[in-house]
Amino acid sequence: MVSAAIPISIIATFNLMYFNGLTLNIMTLGGLALGAGMLVDNAIIVVENIFSLLEKGRSLREAAVEGTAKVGGALVASTLTTIVVFLPIVYLHGASGELFKDQAWTVAFSLLSSLFVALLIIPILSVLLLGRRPDKIKLQHKTYPRYSRFLSGMIDHRYWVILGATVLVVLSYFSISLVGSEFMPQAKTREFSIEVTLPAGAGLERTASTMHSMEEMIREGLNGHWAHVYAHSGPQTDLSGTDKSVFEGENTGFIKIILNEDTPYSTDDFIPILNNLFSGISGLELEYIQDETALGEILGNDSAPIIVELIGDDLDVLDKLTDQVYESLINEEELYNVKSSFEEGVPEVNVVIDRYRAGIFNITASSIITQLQEFLMGKDAGSIESEGELTDITLKMPDYELKDLNNFVIENGDESYRLSELARISIGSSPKEVIRNNQNRVGRISAHMKGNIPVDKLALRIESVLSEIDMPTGYRYQIKGDEMMRRESFSSLSFALLLSVILVYMVMASQFESLIHPFTILLTIPLAGVGAIAAFLILGKSLNIMAYIGLVMLAGIAVNDSIILVDAINQLKKEGAKLKDAVITAANNRLRPIIMTSLTTILGLLPLTIGFGESSAIRSSMAIAVIGGLVTSTLLTLLVIPCVYYIFDGLFKKKNT
């Protein structure tokens, strides 16, 4: 019967997805995977309660109706608490909200479907299936005397239990700094490219020879783990029509590397190795570009995970400050591919028209500029039709040297003059780019990280380096890239977590018609946080945006066991049981379904922690957070929550009397 809840719930979920315009994609399928383990939770509670009434001698029909009715309110509350935590995620601003919206709706639809199945389909199936073979119904009223005795002792020493739980929560809070955090999980990719720049003036032959040597070094350095290595020398074909400097191109190259599908390594493992190999070639400027994952493309990120911006007015001062920061960061062992926006300016030829001399010869500046542009970049000569397509024709002079520019002839009617007679020609250099931010000039240093060091810890080290640099008045720095995006996303998700807890409390307060019992149940959330943080510590993983989403989900999932337990205690108290007897009996009766529902959720999430394919990192961090939290919340719910309930209920009664 319980297993029947899975296909029925999934089919119902697909129908709800269809009518709400959701499609099957990596996020909706991830939502189905997250909800799969929870689909049978409600059904387990209903079936367990039906069998418990059968064991007490009720008829099959009475057990189905009464058993479902007794737990119906608790199931509605537990399902709603899981669903409401997704509301803040759905309405998050920016790309993260758009990214997780489909997943949130999918999980919500699957849980609503499972609630419908548990309250309506399971009772009917129990009557139909068990009614046919009543002789097969095994009535074994299981009790757990050891657990009851142990829980009785815990209640007798309840204040020590609360103190121990508090110590665990506090220790886990302070251990967050040991876990480390990052913006996105480090997904494994198989493709990356290298943009190569030789010293200015290097010819195409030298560039081709260097690129060939690098290609051979890559094939040897990757030790058979490569599938394709493609190298290109010289300027790349530009089909966009963008005008580029005539001096660019021959000293540049491009290498594309694709790793084998079955390699256990990723681009993060090989890039530092190649960087060390190429360090022996002098004069090379390398930039490694990794292919973005699907998550990175959706969330959006900067060109490098670490970016330091120096902000000020004077370019010369920024140049010196940028150089100091560059020299400091290039010595950091955990960084590679360190680049500066002021690094080796682009060579340029400056042509300054002497307007006085040009005026003597009656030549306008616009005429000189037009003829010079046609000489350097070519002249539009119309178009030609070939096979039904028009192709533009550009007439261009052959390759030339700087002396050709000095002797370039400027025509003015029947007269002609050399360019050097009308203008001053000089060779100089300019910054590769002049970055502005709010009308301030910016010097930028970018870098990539080696290994698996968390970005927050690396940012602290960089800040300590920057604090040693004497910043002139009016100049400041800021760390951007993954660190800035991590802080912004964690800030918004922290608010989402707080709002989720408030919504969970409101749902439970309306269900129990009490302000004390929902607070008792909410204490399960910090207990769940203990396991989540411990899981990341044990596995050596860092907190990231996906793990934070898992923590928000945990706020709704972890309280489900406590809701079932507290509801059972309240029912026994209404039947006249004493407080301690009600607590111990309810915990004993709900021990089996609580453990079973937690195990089904944990086992359903285990495949996500292992992960398959390049997108596995997107789901594994979320699953680890939920599994770790459920392990401790389940164990501590069976021990700590009864003690907390006993204390609060006793205090509430004293206050009323």
PDB file of C-alpha atoms in Angstrom, residues 328-540:
ATOM      1  CA  SER A 328      51.391  40.592  -3.582  1.00  0.00           C
ATOM      2  CA  LEU A 329      48.788  38.278  -5.082  1.00  0.00           C
ATOM      3  CA  ILE A 330      51.108  36.632  -7.595  1.00  0.00           C
ATOM      4  CA  ASN A 331      53.101  35.259  -4.649  1.00  0.00           C
ATOM      5  CA  GLU A 332      50.036  33.593  -3.124  1.00  0.00           C
ATOM      6  CA  GLU A 333      50.346  29.823  -3.534  1.00  0.00           C
ATOM      7  CA  GLU A 334      46.594  29.309  -3.804  1.00  0.00           C
ATOM      8  CA  LEU A 335      46.223  31.669  -6.781  1.00  0.00           C
ATOM      9  CA  TYR A 336      47.131  31.361 -10.433  1.00  0.00           C
ATOM     10  CA  ASN A 337      46.344  33.170 -13.666  1.00  0.00           C
ATOM     11  CA  VAL A 338      46.726  36.513 -11.892  1.00  0.00           C
ATOM     12  CA  LYS A 339      45.975  39.368 -14.314  1.00  0.00           C
ATOM     13  CA  SER A 340      46.090  43.149 -14.043  1.00  0.00           C
ATOM     14  CA  SER A 341      44.173  45.675 -16.140  1.00  0.00           C
ATOM     15  CA  PHE A 342      47.343  47.835 -16.191  1.00  0.00           C
ATOM     16  CA  GLU A 343      49.614  44.975 -17.221  1.00  0.00           C
ATOM     17  CA  GLU A 344      51.777  45.839 -20.269  1.00  0.00           C
ATOM     18  CA  GLY A 345      49.793  48.462 -22.168  1.00  0.00           C
ATOM     19  CA  VAL A 346      48.760  47.836 -25.762  1.00  0.00           C
ATOM     20  CA  PRO A 347      51.290  49.291 -28.283  1.00  0.00           C
ATOM     21  CA  GLU A 348      49.875  52.078 -30.398  1.00  0.00           C
ATOM     22  CA  VAL A 349      50.934  54.605 -33.026  1.00  0.00           C
ATOM     23  CA  ASN A 350      49.885  58.168 -32.262  1.00  0.00           C
ATOM     24  CA  VAL A 351      49.259  60.446 -35.240  1.00  0.00           C
ATOM     25  CA  VAL A 352      48.850  64.093 -34.166  1.00  0.00           C
ATOM     26  CA  ILE A 353      47.808  66.317 -37.070  1.00  0.00           C
ATOM     27  CA  ASP A 354      49.607  69.648 -37.280  1.00  0.00           C
ATOM     28  CA  ARG A 355      46.593  71.802 -38.063  1.00  0.00           C
ATOM     29  CA  TYR A 356      48.757  74.856 -38.858  1.00  0.00           C
ATOM     30  CA  ARG A 357      50.764  73.058 -41.574  1.00  0.00           C
ATOM     31  CA  ALA A 358      47.644  71.287 -42.853  1.00  0.00           C
ATOM     32  CA  GLY A 359      45.959  74.681 -43.118  1.00  0.00           C
ATOM     33  CA  ILE A 360      48.846  76.098 -45.147  1.00  0.00           C
ATOM     34  CA  PHE A 361      48.373  73.279 -47.681  1.00  0.00           C
ATOM     35  CA  ASN A 362      44.594  73.706 -47.517  1.00  0.00           C
ATOM     36  CA  ILE A 363      44.038  70.133 -46.247  1.00  0.00           C
ATOM     37  CA  THR A 364      41.330  69.411 -43.652  1.00  0.00           C
ATOM     38  CA  ALA A 365      41.851  67.062 -40.700  1.00  0.00           C
ATOM     39  CA  SER A 366      38.814  64.997 -41.746  1.00  0.00           C
ATOM     40  CA  SER A 367      40.377  64.393 -45.186  1.00  0.00           C
ATOM     41  CA  ILE A 368      43.616  63.142 -43.596  1.00  0.00           C
ATOM     42  CA  ILE A 369      41.690  60.856 -41.184  1.00  0.00           C
ATOM     43  CA  THR A 370      39.533  59.409 -43.983  1.00  0.00           C
ATOM     44  CA  GLN A 371      42.516  58.578 -46.219  1.00  0.00           C
ATOM     45  CA  LEU A 372      44.427  57.121 -43.255  1.00  0.00           C
ATOM     46  CA  GLN A 373      41.485  54.886 -42.293  1.00  0.00           C
ATOM     47  CA  GLU A 374      41.183  53.603 -45.854  1.00  0.00           C
ATOM     48  CA  PHE A 375      44.910  52.860 -45.918  1.00  0.00           C
ATOM     49  CA  LEU A 376      44.871  50.966 -42.600  1.00  0.00           C
ATOM     50  CA  MET A 377      41.483  49.261 -42.655  1.00  0.00           C
ATOM     51  CA  GLY A 378      40.530  49.140 -46.303  1.00  0.00           C
ATOM     52  CA  LYS A 379      37.855  50.777 -48.392  1.00  0.00           C
ATOM     53  CA  ASP A 380      34.363  49.561 -49.091  1.00  0.00           C
ATOM     54  CA  ALA A 381      34.123  48.677 -52.814  1.00  0.00           C
ATOM     55  CA  GLY A 382      30.508  47.589 -52.945  1.00  0.00           C
ATOM     56  CA  SER A 383      29.314  43.992 -53.009  1.00  0.00           C
ATOM     57  CA  ILE A 384      29.122  40.997 -55.305  1.00  0.00           C
ATOM     58  CA  GLU A 385      26.308  38.503 -55.698  1.00  0.00           C
ATOM     59  CA  SER A 386      27.245  34.836 -55.578  1.00  0.00           C
ATOM     60  CA  GLU A 387      24.705  31.996 -55.508  1.00  0.00           C
ATOM     61  CA  GLY A 388      21.978  34.362 -54.397  1.00  0.00           C
ATOM     62  CA  GLU A 389      23.987  35.876 -51.524  1.00  0.00           C
ATOM     63  CA  LEU A 390      25.578  39.316 -51.364  1.00  0.00           C
ATOM     64  CA  THR A 391      29.192  39.480 -50.214  1.00  0.00           C
ATOM     65  CA  ASP A 392      30.820  42.763 -49.224  1.00  0.00           C
ATOM     66  CA  ILE A 393      34.064  43.711 -50.996  1.00  0.00           C
ATOM     67  CA  THR A 394      36.802  45.573 -49.140  1.00  0.00           C
ATOM     68  CA  LEU A 395      39.969  46.810 -50.899  1.00  0.00           C
ATOM     69  CA  LYS A 396      42.960  46.779 -48.580  1.00  0.00           C
ATOM     70  CA  MET A 397      46.669  47.567 -48.944  1.00  0.00           C
ATOM     71  CA  PRO A 398      49.181  44.741 -48.422  1.00  0.00           C
ATOM     72  CA  ASP A 399      51.088  44.374 -45.146  1.00  0.00           C
ATOM     73  CA  TYR A 400      53.235  47.359 -44.262  1.00  0.00           C
ATOM     74  CA  GLU A 401      55.751  48.557 -41.681  1.00  0.00           C
ATOM     75  CA  LEU A 402      55.944  51.721 -39.630  1.00  0.00           C
ATOM     76  CA  LYS A 403      58.172  53.440 -42.220  1.00  0.00           C
ATOM     77  CA  ASP A 404      55.378  52.940 -44.742  1.00  0.00           C
ATOM     78  CA  LEU A 405      53.145  54.987 -42.472  1.00  0.00           C
ATOM     79  CA  ASN A 406      55.709  57.829 -42.394  1.00  0.00           C
ATOM     80  CA  ASN A 407      55.821  57.851 -46.190  1.00  0.00           C
ATOM     81  CA  PHE A 408      52.093  57.467 -46.645  1.00  0.00           C
ATOM     82  CA  VAL A 409      50.882  59.925 -49.296  1.00  0.00           C
ATOM     83  CA  ILE A 410      47.966  62.248 -48.563  1.00  0.00           C
ATOM     84  CA  GLU A 411      46.186  63.376 -51.725  1.00  0.00           C
ATOM     85  CA  ASN A 412      44.704  66.872 -52.031  1.00  0.00           C
ATOM     86  CA  GLY A 413      43.482  67.491 -55.540  1.00  0.00           C
ATOM     87  CA  ASP A 414      46.468  67.427 -57.867  1.00  0.00           C
ATOM     88  CA  GLU A 415      48.909  67.814 -54.959  1.00  0.00           C
ATOM     89  CA  SER A 416      50.254  65.069 -52.721  1.00  0.00           C
ATOM     90  CA  TYR A 417      52.095  65.227 -49.378  1.00  0.00           C
ATOM     91  CA  ARG A 418      53.764  62.727 -47.078  1.00  0.00           C
ATOM     92  CA  LEU A 419      51.951  62.103 -43.765  1.00  0.00           C
ATOM     93  CA  SER A 420      55.119  63.015 -41.825  1.00  0.00           C
ATOM     94  CA  GLU A 421      54.904  66.512 -43.345  1.00  0.00           C
ATOM     95  CA  LEU A 422      51.430  67.066 -41.975  1.00  0.00           C
ATOM     96  CA  ALA A 423      51.507  65.240 -38.639  1.00  0.00           C
ATOM     97  CA  ARG A 424      53.734  64.076 -35.807  1.00  0.00           C
ATOM     98  CA  ILE A 425      53.995  60.269 -35.662  1.00  0.00           C
ATOM     99  CA  SER A 426      55.104  58.582 -32.437  1.00  0.00           C
ATOM    100  CA  ILE A 427      55.011  55.123 -30.881  1.00  0.00           C
ATOM    101  CA  GLY A 428      53.492  54.687 -27.432  1.00  0.00           C
ATOM    102  CA  SER A 429      51.342  52.400 -25.339  1.00  0.00           C
ATOM    103  CA  SER A 430      48.000  52.669 -23.614  1.00  0.00           C
ATOM    104  CA  PRO A 431      46.242  50.658 -20.921  1.00  0.00           C
ATOM    105  CA  LYS A 432      44.483  47.572 -22.202  1.00  0.00           C
ATOM    106  CA  GLU A 433      41.279  48.942 -20.754  1.00  0.00           C
ATOM    107  CA  VAL A 434      40.179  51.883 -18.651  1.00  0.00           C
ATOM    108  CA  ILE A 435      37.457  50.702 -16.285  1.00  0.00           C
ATOM    109  CA  ARG A 436      35.071  53.174 -14.671  1.00  0.00           C
ATOM    110  CA  ASN A 437      32.710  52.717 -11.756  1.00  0.00           C
ATOM    111  CA  ASN A 438      30.391  55.587 -10.783  1.00  0.00           C
ATOM    112  CA  GLN A 439      32.641  58.010 -12.702  1.00  0.00           C
ATOM    113  CA  ASN A 440      35.714  56.748 -10.810  1.00  0.00           C
ATOM    114  CA  ARG A 441      38.594  55.044 -12.545  1.00  0.00           C
ATOM    115  CA  VAL A 442      39.243  51.462 -11.521  1.00  0.00           C
ATOM    116  CA  GLY A 443      42.299  49.237 -11.517  1.00  0.00           C
ATOM    117  CA  ARG A 444      41.391  45.561 -11.563  1.00  0.00           C
ATOM    118  CA  ILE A 445      43.325  42.423 -10.608  1.00  0.00           C
ATOM    119  CA  SER A 446      41.718  39.051 -11.328  1.00  0.00           C
ATOM    120  CA  ALA A 447      42.850  35.583 -10.270  1.00  0.00           C
ATOM    121  CA  HIS A 448      41.769  31.950 -10.202  1.00  0.00           C
ATOM    122  CA  MET A 449      42.009  29.589  -7.244  1.00  0.00           C
ATOM    123  CA  LYS A 450      43.953  26.364  -6.917  1.00  0.00           C
ATOM    124  CA  GLY A 451      42.586  23.353  -5.082  1.00  0.00           C
ATOM    125  CA  ASN A 452      39.434  23.403  -2.971  1.00  0.00           C
ATOM    126  CA  ILE A 453      40.160  26.268  -0.596  1.00  0.00           C
ATOM    127  CA  PRO A 454      36.879  28.019   0.364  1.00  0.00           C
ATOM    128  CA  VAL A 455      36.516  31.438  -1.204  1.00  0.00           C
ATOM    129  CA  ASP A 456      35.672  33.129   2.116  1.00  0.00           C
ATOM    130  CA  LYS A 457      38.939  31.990   3.704  1.00  0.00           C
ATOM    131  CA  LEU A 458      40.915  33.085   0.650  1.00  0.00           C
ATOM    132  CA  ALA A 459      39.148  36.462   0.719  1.00  0.00           C
ATOM    133  CA  LEU A 460      40.241  36.950   4.349  1.00  0.00           C
ATOM    134  CA  ARG A 461      43.856  36.279   3.370  1.00  0.00           C
ATOM    135  CA  ILE A 462      43.612  38.741   0.489  1.00  0.00           C
ATOM    136  CA  GLU A 463      42.115  41.376   2.792  1.00  0.00           C
ATOM    137  CA  SER A 464      45.022  40.948   5.193  1.00  0.00           C
ATOM    138  CA  VAL A 465      47.428  41.492   2.269  1.00  0.00           C
ATOM    139  CA  LEU A 466      45.537  44.581   1.108  1.00  0.00           C
ATOM    140  CA  SER A 467      45.470  46.055   4.613  1.00  0.00           C
ATOM    141  CA  GLU A 468      49.280  46.250   4.542  1.00  0.00           C
ATOM    142  CA  ILE A 469      49.222  48.500   1.447  1.00  0.00           C
ATOM    143  CA  ASP A 470      49.143  52.225   2.211  1.00  0.00           C
ATOM    144  CA  MET A 471      46.117  53.627   0.383  1.00  0.00           C
ATOM    145  CA  PRO A 472      46.283  57.372  -0.422  1.00  0.00           C
ATOM    146  CA  THR A 473      43.361  59.563   0.562  1.00  0.00           C
ATOM    147  CA  GLY A 474      40.449  59.144  -1.832  1.00  0.00           C
ATOM    148  CA  TYR A 475      41.495  55.636  -2.912  1.00  0.00           C
ATOM    149  CA  ARG A 476      39.885  52.408  -1.751  1.00  0.00           C
ATOM    150  CA  TYR A 477      39.609  48.728  -2.659  1.00  0.00           C
ATOM    151  CA  GLN A 478      36.861  46.148  -2.803  1.00  0.00           C
ATOM    152  CA  ILE A 479      36.871  42.394  -3.338  1.00  0.00           C
ATOM    153  CA  LYS A 480      34.396  41.246  -5.972  1.00  0.00           C
ATOM    154  CA  GLY A 481      33.841  38.088  -7.969  1.00  0.00           C
ATOM    155  CA  ASP A 482      32.579  34.992  -6.175  1.00  0.00           C
ATOM    156  CA  GLU A 483      33.144  36.516  -2.724  1.00  0.00           C
ATOM    157  CA  MET A 484      30.831  39.472  -3.321  1.00  0.00           C
ATOM    158  CA  MET A 485      28.181  37.234  -4.896  1.00  0.00           C
ATOM    159  CA  ARG A 486      28.525  34.810  -1.967  1.00  0.00           C
ATOM    160  CA  ARG A 487      27.887  37.575   0.567  1.00  0.00           C
ATOM    161  CA  GLU A 488      24.903  38.922  -1.345  1.00  0.00           C
ATOM    162  CA  SER A 489      23.303  35.504  -1.869  1.00  0.00           C
ATOM    163  CA  PHE A 490      23.927  34.381   1.732  1.00  0.00           C
ATOM    164  CA  SER A 491      22.388  37.614   2.995  1.00  0.00           C
ATOM    165  CA  SER A 492      19.203  37.145   0.956  1.00  0.00           C
ATOM    166  CA  LEU A 493      18.990  33.447   1.837  1.00  0.00           C
ATOM    167  CA  SER A 494      19.469  34.224   5.545  1.00  0.00           C
ATOM    168  CA  PHE A 495      16.417  36.446   5.339  1.00  0.00           C
ATOM    169  CA  ALA A 496      14.598  33.673   3.454  1.00  0.00           C
ATOM    170  CA  LEU A 497      15.519  31.206   6.235  1.00  0.00           C
ATOM    171  CA  LEU A 498      14.228  33.557   8.939  1.00  0.00           C
ATOM    172  CA  LEU A 499      11.007  34.140   7.023  1.00  0.00           C
ATOM    173  CA  SER A 500      10.601  30.386   6.501  1.00  0.00           C
ATOM    174  CA  VAL A 501      10.870  29.761  10.253  1.00  0.00           C
ATOM    175  CA  ILE A 502       8.215  32.427  10.909  1.00  0.00           C
ATOM    176  CA  LEU A 503       5.875  30.875   8.322  1.00  0.00           C
ATOM    177  CA  VAL A 504       6.403  27.401   9.814  1.00  0.00           C
ATOM    178  CA  TYR A 505       5.542  28.758  13.259  1.00  0.00           C
ATOM    179  CA  MET A 506       2.372  30.409  11.925  1.00  0.00           C
ATOM    180  CA  VAL A 507       1.199  27.170  10.293  1.00  0.00           C
ATOM    181  CA  MET A 508       1.776  25.153  13.473  1.00  0.00           C
ATOM    182  CA  ALA A 509       0.174  27.807  15.694  1.00  0.00           C
ATOM    183  CA  SER A 510      -3.001  27.621  13.608  1.00  0.00           C
ATOM    184  CA  GLN A 511      -2.947  23.821  13.714  1.00  0.00           C
ATOM    185  CA  PHE A 512      -2.337  23.366  17.460  1.00  0.00           C
ATOM    186  CA  GLU A 513      -4.173  26.555  18.510  1.00  0.00           C
ATOM    187  CA  SER A 514      -1.293  27.199  20.883  1.00  0.00           C
ATOM    188  CA  LEU A 515       1.788  29.392  21.041  1.00  0.00           C
ATOM    189  CA  ILE A 516       3.793  27.051  23.283  1.00  0.00           C
ATOM    190  CA  HIS A 517       3.668  23.762  21.351  1.00  0.00           C
ATOM    191  CA  PRO A 518       4.797  25.303  18.022  1.00  0.00           C
ATOM    192  CA  PHE A 519       7.761  26.834  19.837  1.00  0.00           C
ATOM    193  CA  THR A 520       8.606  23.400  21.236  1.00  0.00           C
ATOM    194  CA  ILE A 521       8.571  21.963  17.717  1.00  0.00           C
ATOM    195  CA  LEU A 522      10.665  24.838  16.314  1.00  0.00           C
ATOM    196  CA  LEU A 523      13.540  23.804  18.578  1.00  0.00           C
ATOM    197  CA  THR A 524      14.006  20.872  16.195  1.00  0.00           C
ATOM    198  CA  ILE A 525      15.462  23.295  13.595  1.00  0.00           C
ATOM    199  CA  PRO A 526      18.689  24.186  15.501  1.00  0.00           C
ATOM    200  CA  LEU A 527      19.037  20.488  16.369  1.00  0.00           C
ATOM    201  CA  ALA A 528      18.874  19.718  12.647  1.00  0.00           C
ATOM    202  CA  GLY A 529      21.507  22.378  11.986  1.00  0.00           C
ATOM    203  CA  VAL A 530      23.930  20.397  14.178  1.00  0.00           C
ATOM    204  CA  GLY A 531      23.824  17.439  11.802  1.00  0.00           C
ATOM    205  CA  ALA A 532      23.971  19.559   8.641  1.00  0.00           C
ATOM    206  CA  ILE A 533      27.129  21.363   9.771  1.00  0.00           C
ATOM    207  CA  ALA A 534      28.673  18.106  11.028  1.00  0.00           C
ATOM    208  CA  ALA A 535      28.026  16.480   7.630  1.00  0.00           C
ATOM    209  CA  PHE A 536      29.914  19.224   5.786  1.00  0.00           C
ATOM    210  CA  LEU A 537      32.769  19.059   8.316  1.00  0.00           C
ATOM    211  CA  ILE A 538      33.107  15.284   8.031  1.00  0.00           C
ATOM    212  CA  LEU A 539      32.946  15.272   4.215  1.00  0.00           C
ATOM    213  CA  GLY A 540      35.290  18.267   3.906  1.00  0.00           C
TER     214      GLY A 540
END
